[in-house]
CSV table of C-alpha atoms in Angstrom, one decimal:
chain,number,residue,atom,x,y,z
A,26,MET,CA,61.6,49.9,62.2
A,27,ALA,CA,63.9,52.9,62.4
A,28,ASP,CA,62.6,56.2,63.6
A,29,HIS,CA,62.1,58.6,60.6
A,30,SER,CA,60.6,61.5,62.5
A,31,PHE,CA,63.9,63.5,62.0
A,32,LEU,CA,63.0,63.8,58.3
A,33,ASP,CA,60.4,66.4,59.3
A,34,TRP,CA,63.1,68.7,60.9
A,35,PRO,CA,63.6,72.0,59.2
A,36,PHE,CA,67.2,71.1,58.3
A,37,LEU,CA,65.8,68.9,55.5
A,38,ASP,CA,63.5,69.5,52.6
A,39,ASP,CA,61.1,67.5,50.5
A,40,GLY,CA,63.8,66.3,48.2
A,41,HIS,CA,65.7,64.8,51.1
A,42,ARG,CA,62.6,63.1,52.4
A,43,ARG,CA,62.0,61.5,49.0
A,44,LEU,CA,65.6,60.4,48.8
A,45,ALA,CA,65.5,58.8,52.2
A,46,ALA,CA,62.3,56.9,51.4
A,47,ASP,CA,63.5,55.8,47.9
A,48,LEU,CA,66.9,54.6,49.2
A,49,ASP,CA,65.4,52.8,52.2
A,50,ALA,CA,63.1,50.8,49.8
A,51,TRP,CA,66.0,50.1,47.5
A,52,CYS,CA,68.2,48.9,50.4
A,53,ALA,CA,65.5,46.5,51.6
A,54,ASP,CA,65.3,44.9,48.1
A,55,HIS,CA,69.0,44.9,47.2
A,56,LEU,CA,71.2,44.7,50.3
A,57,SER,CA,72.0,42.0,52.8
A,58,ASP,CA,73.8,41.8,56.1
A,59,HIS,CA,75.7,38.8,54.8
A,60,HIS,CA,78.7,39.0,52.4
A,61,SER,CA,81.1,36.4,50.9
A,62,ASP,CA,84.6,35.9,52.1
A,63,ASP,CA,85.9,37.9,49.2
A,64,VAL,CA,85.6,41.5,50.4
A,65,ASP,CA,87.2,42.9,47.2
A,66,SER,CA,84.6,41.2,45.0
A,67,ASP,CA,81.8,42.3,47.3
A,68,CYS,CA,83.0,45.9,47.2
A,69,ARG,CA,83.3,46.0,43.4
A,70,ALA,CA,79.8,44.5,43.1
A,71,LEU,CA,78.4,47.1,45.6
A,72,VAL,CA,80.0,50.0,43.7
A,73,ARG,CA,78.5,48.7,40.4
A,74,ALA,CA,75.1,48.3,42.0
A,75,LEU,CA,75.1,51.7,43.6
A,76,GLY,CA,76.2,53.2,40.3
A,77,ASP,CA,73.6,51.4,38.3
A,78,ALA,CA,70.9,52.5,40.7
A,79,GLY,CA,72.0,56.1,40.5
A,80,TRP,CA,73.0,56.6,44.1
A,81,LEU,CA,76.6,57.5,43.3
A,82,ARG,CA,75.4,60.5,41.3
A,83,TYR,CA,75.1,62.2,44.7
A,84,CYS,CA,78.9,62.0,45.0
A,85,VAL,CA,79.7,64.4,42.1
A,86,PRO,CA,78.4,67.7,40.8
A,87,ALA,CA,75.6,67.8,38.2
A,88,ALA,CA,77.9,68.9,35.4
A,89,TYR,CA,79.7,65.5,35.6
A,90,GLY,CA,76.7,63.2,36.0
A,91,GLY,CA,75.6,64.2,39.5
A,92,ILE,CA,72.3,65.2,41.0
A,93,HIS,CA,73.1,68.6,42.6
A,94,GLU,CA,75.0,71.5,41.1
A,95,ARG,CA,77.5,71.1,44.0
A,96,LEU,CA,77.8,68.4,46.6
A,97,ASP,CA,74.9,68.4,49.0
A,98,ILE,CA,76.1,67.3,52.5
A,99,ARG,CA,72.7,66.5,53.8
A,100,SER,CA,72.0,64.1,50.9
A,101,LEU,CA,75.4,62.4,51.4
A,102,ALA,CA,74.6,62.1,55.1
A,103,LEU,CA,71.2,60.7,54.5
A,104,ILE,CA,72.6,58.1,52.1
A,105,ARG,CA,75.3,57.1,54.5
A,106,GLU,CA,72.9,56.8,57.4
A,107,THR,CA,70.5,54.7,55.4
A,108,LEU,CA,73.1,52.4,53.9
A,109,ALA,CA,74.8,51.9,57.3
A,110,ARG,CA,71.5,50.8,58.8
A,111,HIS,CA,71.3,48.1,56.1
A,112,SER,CA,74.9,47.2,55.3
A,113,GLY,CA,78.2,48.5,56.7
A,114,LEU,CA,80.0,47.4,53.5
A,115,ALA,CA,77.6,49.2,51.3
A,116,ASP,CA,78.1,52.4,53.3
A,117,PHE,CA,81.9,51.9,52.9
A,118,ALA,CA,81.6,51.5,49.1
A,119,PHE,CA,79.5,54.7,48.8
A,120,ALA,CA,81.6,56.7,51.2
A,121,MET,CA,84.9,56.0,49.3
A,122,GLN,CA,83.4,57.0,46.0
A,123,GLY,CA,82.6,60.4,47.6
A,124,LEU,CA,85.8,60.9,49.6
A,125,GLY,CA,88.0,59.6,46.7
A,126,SER,CA,86.5,62.1,44.2
A,127,GLY,CA,85.7,65.0,46.5
A,128,THR,CA,89.0,66.8,46.0
A,129,ILE,CA,88.6,66.5,42.3
A,130,SER,CA,85.1,68.0,42.5
A,131,LEU,CA,86.4,70.9,44.6
A,132,LEU,CA,89.7,71.7,42.9
A,133,GLY,CA,90.1,69.7,39.7
A,134,THR,CA,90.6,71.2,36.2
A,135,GLU,CA,87.9,70.7,33.7
A,136,ALA,CA,90.0,68.0,32.0
A,137,GLN,CA,90.5,66.2,35.4
A,138,LYS,CA,86.8,66.4,36.3
A,139,GLN,CA,85.7,65.0,32.9
A,140,ALA,CA,88.3,62.2,33.1
A,141,TYR,CA,87.2,60.9,36.5
A,142,LEU,CA,83.9,62.1,37.9
A,143,PRO,CA,81.4,60.7,35.3
A,144,ASP,CA,83.0,57.2,35.8
A,145,VAL,CA,82.8,57.6,39.6
A,146,ALA,CA,79.1,58.5,39.4
A,147,ALA,CA,78.4,55.5,37.1
A,148,GLY,CA,80.4,53.1,39.3
A,149,ARG,CA,82.9,52.4,36.5
A,150,LYS,CA,85.9,53.7,38.4
A,151,ILE,CA,86.6,52.9,42.1
A,152,ALA,CA,88.1,55.9,44.0
A,153,ALA,CA,90.5,56.2,46.9
A,154,PHE,CA,92.0,58.9,49.1
A,155,ALA,CA,95.7,58.3,50.0
A,156,LEU,CA,96.6,60.6,53.0
A,157,THR,CA,97.7,58.5,56.0
A,158,GLU,CA,101.3,57.4,56.4
A,159,PRO,CA,103.0,54.8,58.5
A,160,ALA,CA,105.0,57.2,60.7
A,161,SER,CA,102.8,60.4,60.8
A,162,GLY,CA,99.3,59.0,61.1
A,163,SER,CA,96.9,61.8,61.9
A,164,ASP,CA,99.8,64.4,61.8
A,165,VAL,CA,99.3,65.2,58.1
A,166,ALA,CA,101.7,68.1,58.2
A,167,SER,CA,104.6,65.7,59.0
A,168,MET,CA,104.1,63.4,56.0
A,169,GLU,CA,107.2,62.1,54.4
A,170,THR,CA,106.1,60.9,51.0
A,171,SER,CA,107.9,63.3,48.5
A,172,ALA,CA,107.0,64.6,45.1
A,173,THR,CA,110.1,66.0,43.4
A,174,ARG,CA,109.7,68.1,40.3
A,175,THR,CA,111.2,66.7,37.1
A,176,ALA,CA,111.4,68.1,33.6
A,177,ASP,CA,107.9,67.0,32.7
A,178,GLY,CA,106.2,66.4,36.0
A,179,PHE,CA,106.9,64.8,39.4
A,180,ARG,CA,108.8,61.8,40.9
A,181,ILE,CA,107.0,60.3,43.9
A,182,ASP,CA,108.7,58.3,46.6
A,183,GLY,CA,107.3,57.1,49.9
A,184,ALA,CA,104.4,55.1,51.4
A,185,LYS,CA,100.8,55.4,52.5
A,186,THR,CA,99.0,53.0,54.8
A,187,TYR,CA,95.4,52.1,55.9
A,188,ILE,CA,94.2,53.3,52.5
A,189,SER,CA,90.6,52.4,52.0
A,190,ASN,CA,90.0,50.7,48.6
A,191,GLY,CA,93.8,50.1,48.5
A,192,GLY,CA,94.3,47.3,46.0
A,193,ILE,CA,90.9,47.6,44.2
A,194,ALA,CA,90.9,51.3,43.4
A,195,ASP,CA,91.3,52.5,39.8
A,196,TYR,CA,92.9,55.7,41.0
A,197,TYR,CA,94.1,57.5,44.1
A,198,VAL,CA,94.0,61.1,45.2
A,199,LEU,CA,97.5,61.2,46.7
A,200,PHE,CA,99.0,63.8,49.0
A,201,ALA,CA,102.8,64.3,49.0
A,202,ARG,CA,105.4,66.8,50.1
A,203,THR,CA,106.5,69.2,47.3
A,204,GLY,CA,108.4,71.4,49.7
A,205,GLU,CA,107.2,74.9,48.9
A,206,ALA,CA,107.3,75.6,52.7
A,207,PRO,CA,107.8,73.7,55.9
A,208,GLY,CA,105.0,71.6,57.4
A,209,ALA,CA,101.5,71.7,56.0
A,210,LYS,CA,102.2,74.5,53.5
A,211,GLY,CA,104.6,72.2,51.5
A,212,VAL,CA,102.1,69.5,50.6
A,213,SER,CA,100.4,69.0,47.2
A,214,ALA,CA,97.6,66.8,45.9
A,215,PHE,CA,97.8,64.5,42.8
A,216,ILE,CA,95.7,62.1,40.9
A,217,VAL,CA,97.5,58.8,40.4
A,218,ASP,CA,96.1,56.0,38.3
A,219,ALA,CA,96.4,52.6,40.0
A,220,ASP,CA,98.4,51.1,37.1
A,221,THR,CA,101.1,53.8,37.2
A,222,PRO,CA,104.6,52.1,37.1
A,223,GLY,CA,106.3,52.5,40.5
A,224,LEU,CA,103.1,52.2,42.5
A,225,ALA,CA,102.9,48.9,44.4
A,226,VAL,CA,100.4,47.4,46.9
A,227,THR,CA,102.8,45.9,49.4
A,228,GLU,CA,100.4,44.8,52.1
A,229,ARG,CA,96.7,44.1,52.5
A,230,ILE,CA,95.5,45.0,56.0
A,231,ALA,CA,93.0,42.8,57.7
A,232,VAL,CA,90.8,44.7,60.2
A,233,MET,CA,88.0,43.6,62.6
A,234,ALA,CA,85.2,44.6,60.2
A,235,PRO,CA,86.4,43.4,56.8
A,236,HIS,CA,87.0,46.2,54.3
A,237,PRO,CA,89.6,46.5,51.5
A,238,LEU,CA,92.6,48.4,53.1
A,239,ALA,CA,96.2,48.4,52.0
A,240,THR,CA,99.7,49.8,52.3
A,241,LEU,CA,100.9,51.5,49.1
A,242,CYS,CA,104.5,52.1,48.2
A,243,PHE,CA,105.8,54.6,45.6
A,244,SER,CA,109.3,54.0,44.3
A,245,ASP,CA,110.6,56.3,41.6
A,246,MET,CA,107.1,56.8,40.3
A,247,HIS,CA,106.8,59.4,37.6
A,248,ILE,CA,103.6,61.3,36.9
A,249,PRO,CA,102.9,64.2,34.5
A,250,GLU,CA,102.4,67.8,35.4
A,251,THR,CA,98.7,67.3,34.6
A,252,ALA,CA,98.4,65.0,37.6
A,253,LEU,CA,98.7,67.9,40.0
A,254,LEU,CA,95.4,68.6,41.6
A,255,GLY,CA,94.8,72.2,42.5
A,256,GLU,CA,97.8,74.5,43.3
A,257,ALA,CA,101.2,73.2,44.3
A,258,GLY,CA,101.7,73.6,48.1
A,259,ARG,CA,98.0,73.8,48.7
A,260,GLY,CA,97.4,70.1,49.2
A,261,PHE,CA,96.9,70.3,53.0
A,262,ALA,CA,94.1,72.9,52.5
A,263,ALA,CA,92.6,70.7,49.8
A,264,ALA,CA,92.6,67.7,52.1
A,265,MET,CA,91.0,69.7,54.9
A,266,ALA,CA,88.3,71.1,52.6
A,267,THR,CA,87.5,67.6,51.4
A,268,LEU,CA,87.3,66.3,55.0
A,269,ASP,CA,85.1,69.3,56.0
A,270,ILE,CA,82.5,67.9,53.6
A,271,PHE,CA,82.8,64.2,54.3
A,272,ARG,CA,83.6,64.3,58.0
A,273,THR,CA,79.9,65.0,58.7
A,274,THR,CA,78.9,61.9,56.8
A,275,VAL,CA,81.2,59.7,59.0
A,276,GLY,CA,78.9,60.8,61.8
A,277,ALA,CA,75.9,59.9,59.7
A,278,ALA,CA,77.2,56.4,59.1
A,279,ALA,CA,77.7,56.0,62.9
A,280,LEU,CA,74.2,57.2,63.3
A,281,GLY,CA,72.9,54.6,60.9
A,282,PHE,CA,74.7,51.9,62.9
A,283,ALA,CA,73.3,53.2,66.1
A,284,ARG,CA,69.7,53.3,64.8
A,285,ARG,CA,70.1,49.7,63.6
A,286,ALA,CA,71.4,48.7,67.1
A,287,LEU,CA,68.4,50.4,68.8
A,288,ASP,CA,66.0,48.6,66.5
A,289,GLU,CA,67.6,45.3,67.2
A,290,ALA,CA,67.7,46.0,71.0
A,291,THR,CA,64.1,47.1,71.1
A,292,ALA,CA,62.9,44.0,69.3
A,293,ARG,CA,65.0,41.8,71.6
A,294,ALA,CA,63.6,43.6,74.7
A,295,ARG,CA,60.0,43.1,73.6
A,296,ALA,CA,60.5,39.5,72.7
A,297,ARG,CA,62.8,38.2,75.5
A,298,ARG,CA,60.8,36.8,78.4
A,299,LEU,CA,61.9,37.9,81.9
A,300,GLY,CA,59.9,36.5,84.8
A,301,ASP,CA,56.2,37.3,84.2
A,302,GLY,CA,56.9,39.9,81.6
A,303,THR,CA,59.5,40.8,79.0
A,304,LEU,CA,62.9,42.5,79.1
A,305,ALA,CA,61.2,45.7,78.0
A,306,ASP,CA,59.2,45.8,81.2
A,307,ASN,CA,62.4,46.0,83.3
A,308,PRO,CA,63.3,49.6,84.5
A,309,ILE,CA,67.0,49.0,83.8
A,310,THR,CA,66.3,48.0,80.3
A,311,GLN,CA,64.0,51.1,79.8
A,312,SER,CA,66.8,53.3,81.2
A,313,LYS,CA,69.3,51.9,78.6
A,314,LEU,CA,66.8,52.4,75.8
A,315,ALA,CA,66.2,56.0,76.9
A,316,GLU,CA,69.9,56.7,76.8
A,317,MET,CA,70.2,55.2,73.4
A,318,VAL,CA,67.3,57.3,72.1
A,319,LEU,CA,68.8,60.5,73.6
A,320,ASP,CA,72.2,59.8,72.0
A,321,ILE,CA,70.7,59.1,68.6
A,322,ASP,CA,68.6,62.2,68.5
A,323,THR,CA,71.5,64.4,69.7
A,324,SER,CA,73.7,63.0,67.0
A,325,ALA,CA,71.1,63.5,64.3
A,326,LEU,CA,70.7,67.2,65.3
A,327,LEU,CA,74.4,67.8,65.1
A,328,ILE,CA,74.8,66.0,61.8
A,329,TYR,CA,72.0,67.7,59.9
A,330,ARG,CA,72.8,71.1,61.5
A,331,ALA,CA,76.3,70.8,60.1
A,332,GLY,CA,75.1,69.8,56.7
A,333,TRP,CA,72.5,72.6,56.6
A,334,LEU,CA,75.1,75.2,57.6
A,335,ARG,CA,77.2,74.3,54.6
A,336,ASP,CA,74.4,73.6,52.1
A,337,VAL,CA,72.0,76.4,52.9
A,338,ARG,CA,74.1,79.1,54.6
A,339,ASP,CA,77.1,78.4,52.5
A,340,GLU,CA,79.4,78.7,55.5
A,341,ARG,CA,82.5,76.7,56.3
A,342,ASN,CA,81.4,74.2,58.9
A,343,THR,CA,84.7,72.9,60.3
A,344,ARG,CA,83.6,73.3,63.9
A,345,GLU,CA,80.1,71.9,63.3
A,346,ALA,CA,81.4,68.9,61.3
A,347,ALA,CA,83.9,68.1,64.1
A,348,LEU,CA,81.2,68.3,66.7
A,349,ALA,CA,78.9,66.0,64.6
A,350,LYS,CA,81.6,63.4,63.9
A,351,LEU,CA,82.9,63.4,67.5
A,352,HIS,CA,79.5,63.0,69.2
A,353,ALA,CA,78.0,60.7,66.7
A,354,THR,CA,80.9,58.2,66.5
A,355,ASP,CA,81.6,58.2,70.3
A,356,SER,CA,77.9,57.9,71.2
A,357,ALA,CA,77.2,55.2,68.6
A,358,GLN,CA,79.9,53.1,70.2
A,359,GLN,CA,78.0,53.4,73.5
A,360,VAL,CA,74.6,52.7,71.9
A,361,ILE,CA,75.8,49.6,70.3
A,362,ASP,CA,77.6,48.4,73.5
A,363,LYS,CA,74.2,48.8,75.3
A,364,ALA,CA,72.5,46.7,72.6
A,365,VAL,CA,75.2,44.0,72.9
A,366,GLN,CA,74.6,44.0,76.7
A,367,LEU,CA,70.8,43.6,76.3
A,368,PHE,CA,71.4,40.6,74.0
A,369,GLY,CA,73.6,38.9,76.6
A,370,GLY,CA,75.6,36.0,75.3
A,371,LEU,CA,73.9,36.2,71.9
A,372,GLY,CA,75.3,39.7,71.6
A,373,VAL,CA,78.9,38.5,71.3
A,374,THR,CA,78.0,35.6,69.1
A,375,VAL,CA,79.5,35.9,65.6
A,376,GLY,CA,76.8,36.3,63.0
A,377,THR,CA,74.3,38.3,65.0
A,378,PRO,CA,73.6,41.9,63.8
A,379,VAL,CA,74.7,43.6,67.1
A,380,GLU,CA,78.0,41.7,67.1
A,381,ALA,CA,78.7,42.9,63.5
A,382,LEU,CA,77.7,46.4,64.4
A,383,TYR,CA,80.2,46.4,67.4
A,384,ARG,CA,83.0,45.6,65.0
A,385,GLU,CA,81.8,48.0,62.3
A,386,VAL,CA,81.5,51.1,64.4
A,387,ARG,CA,84.9,51.1,66.1
A,388,ALA,CA,86.9,52.4,63.2
A,389,LEU,CA,84.7,55.4,62.7
A,390,ARG,CA,86.3,57.0,65.9
A,391,ILE,CA,89.7,56.8,64.2
A,392,TYR,CA,89.5,57.5,60.4
A,393,GLU,CA,89.0,60.9,58.9
A,394,GLY,CA,90.3,62.4,62.1
A,395,ALA,CA,90.3,60.5,65.4
A,396,SER,CA,88.1,61.7,68.2
A,397,GLU,CA,91.1,63.3,69.9
A,398,VAL,CA,91.8,65.3,66.7
A,399,GLN,CA,88.2,66.5,66.6
A,400,LYS,CA,88.5,67.8,70.2
A,401,ILE,CA,91.6,69.8,69.1
A,402,VAL,CA,89.7,71.2,66.1
A,403,ILE,CA,86.7,72.1,68.3
A,404,ALA,CA,88.8,73.7,71.0
A,405,ARG,CA,90.8,75.8,68.5
A,406,GLN,CA,87.7,77.0,66.8
A,407,HIS,CA,86.1,77.9,70.1
A,408,LEU,CA,89.2,79.8,71.3
A,409,ALA,CA,89.4,81.7,68.0
A,410,GLN,CA,85.8,82.7,68.2
A,411,SER,CA,86.0,83.6,71.9
A,412,ARG,CA,88.6,86.4,71.1
A,413,GLY,CA,85.6,88.2,69.8
C-alpha cells in the first residue's frame, strides 16, 4: 500500500486529498498492468476512459469544460503520480492530453480554445506536442522545420521525431521557424489537424516501454493564418511556458513509478525467506529500503513545492520545476534499480511489475528536457539570482 502521508503536507488542500482518494479508487477498479499488443488501440481506449470518468477535465480551464479556472499543477501532479503507480500507459495517455493542449490553454484565441479544449477534456480529441527534430533534439533554438508566409497563411516544410501520440493524434501543436529573428526568437507555434494534406507519419518508433511515438514529415503543407497559436516569433517562449507547467508533472510520474517499486520491493522483502528469517530482516535490505524512502520523500517535497509556488504564489517556477524533474526522475531510476536487485532473477523476468517499471522510467530522464538540460536551467537560474 503506497504511503499517502504526503497528502497532509501544507502544499496540498482538502480538494487535492479528495482527488487523490477518488482517483486511487477509480484506478483500482478500472486499470490493469497488462495491455494488449496494440498500443494504439490501448491508448485510444484509455483516453476515452479518462475522459468519460472526468479526469481529463483537469487538463483544461473551467471555461472549456475543466475543473479549475486555470490549470492547477498540484492536481496534474497528483493525477500523474497516481496513474503511474497503477499503469504507465494510463499516465502517458493523461499526460499527453495535458501537454498537447497546454499551449492552447495558455495562448489560444477564444475560437481556438472552443474548437479544441472541450474535446480534449471529454476524450474526443487526442492531443500531441510536436517540438523535437531529428537533428536538433533538445536544442529547440536550432530547429529547422520552416513556416513560410503565404497569401492566406503558412507553408510548412520539415520533420519532427519522437512525437508522443504520433500517428493516433487528432491534432498537433507544432513549432516551426518563421524567421522573425535568429535562434529561439524566430520560432512560432501552430495548431495542425492530423488530416491536413502534406502531413505524413513516415515512421512509427518502437521504444522499450511501448508507447505510440512517430516521426512526422511536412511537405508543402498549407495551413491558414488562424492556425497560428499566440504571436508569431513567440513560439519558443510558448513552448517553455507550457513545459514549465508540465515538467513538474513528469517528476510526479517518476514518483508514482518509484512508489510502486517501493511497494513491490517491501512486499517481496517481507515474503522472501532468507535463512531463519526474511529478506526484510537483513540489514543490507533495510539500508536499500531506507534509501528508497528518502529519495521518494525528497522527490515529493520538490514536486509539490514547485506546484504550490505556481498555483498559490502565482510565481514562475522554472527553477523549482527543473529541480523537481531532475531529482525525481534520476532518483526514481535508482529506486527501481534497487527494487529489481531485491527481486533477484525475478526482477529481470519479463512480466513482473519491477521489470516493467525499469523500462517505463528510463525515458522520463530524457523527454521534456533531459537531465543534463535541467542542470543547465538550474545553474543559469542560480547564477542569475546570485548576482543579487
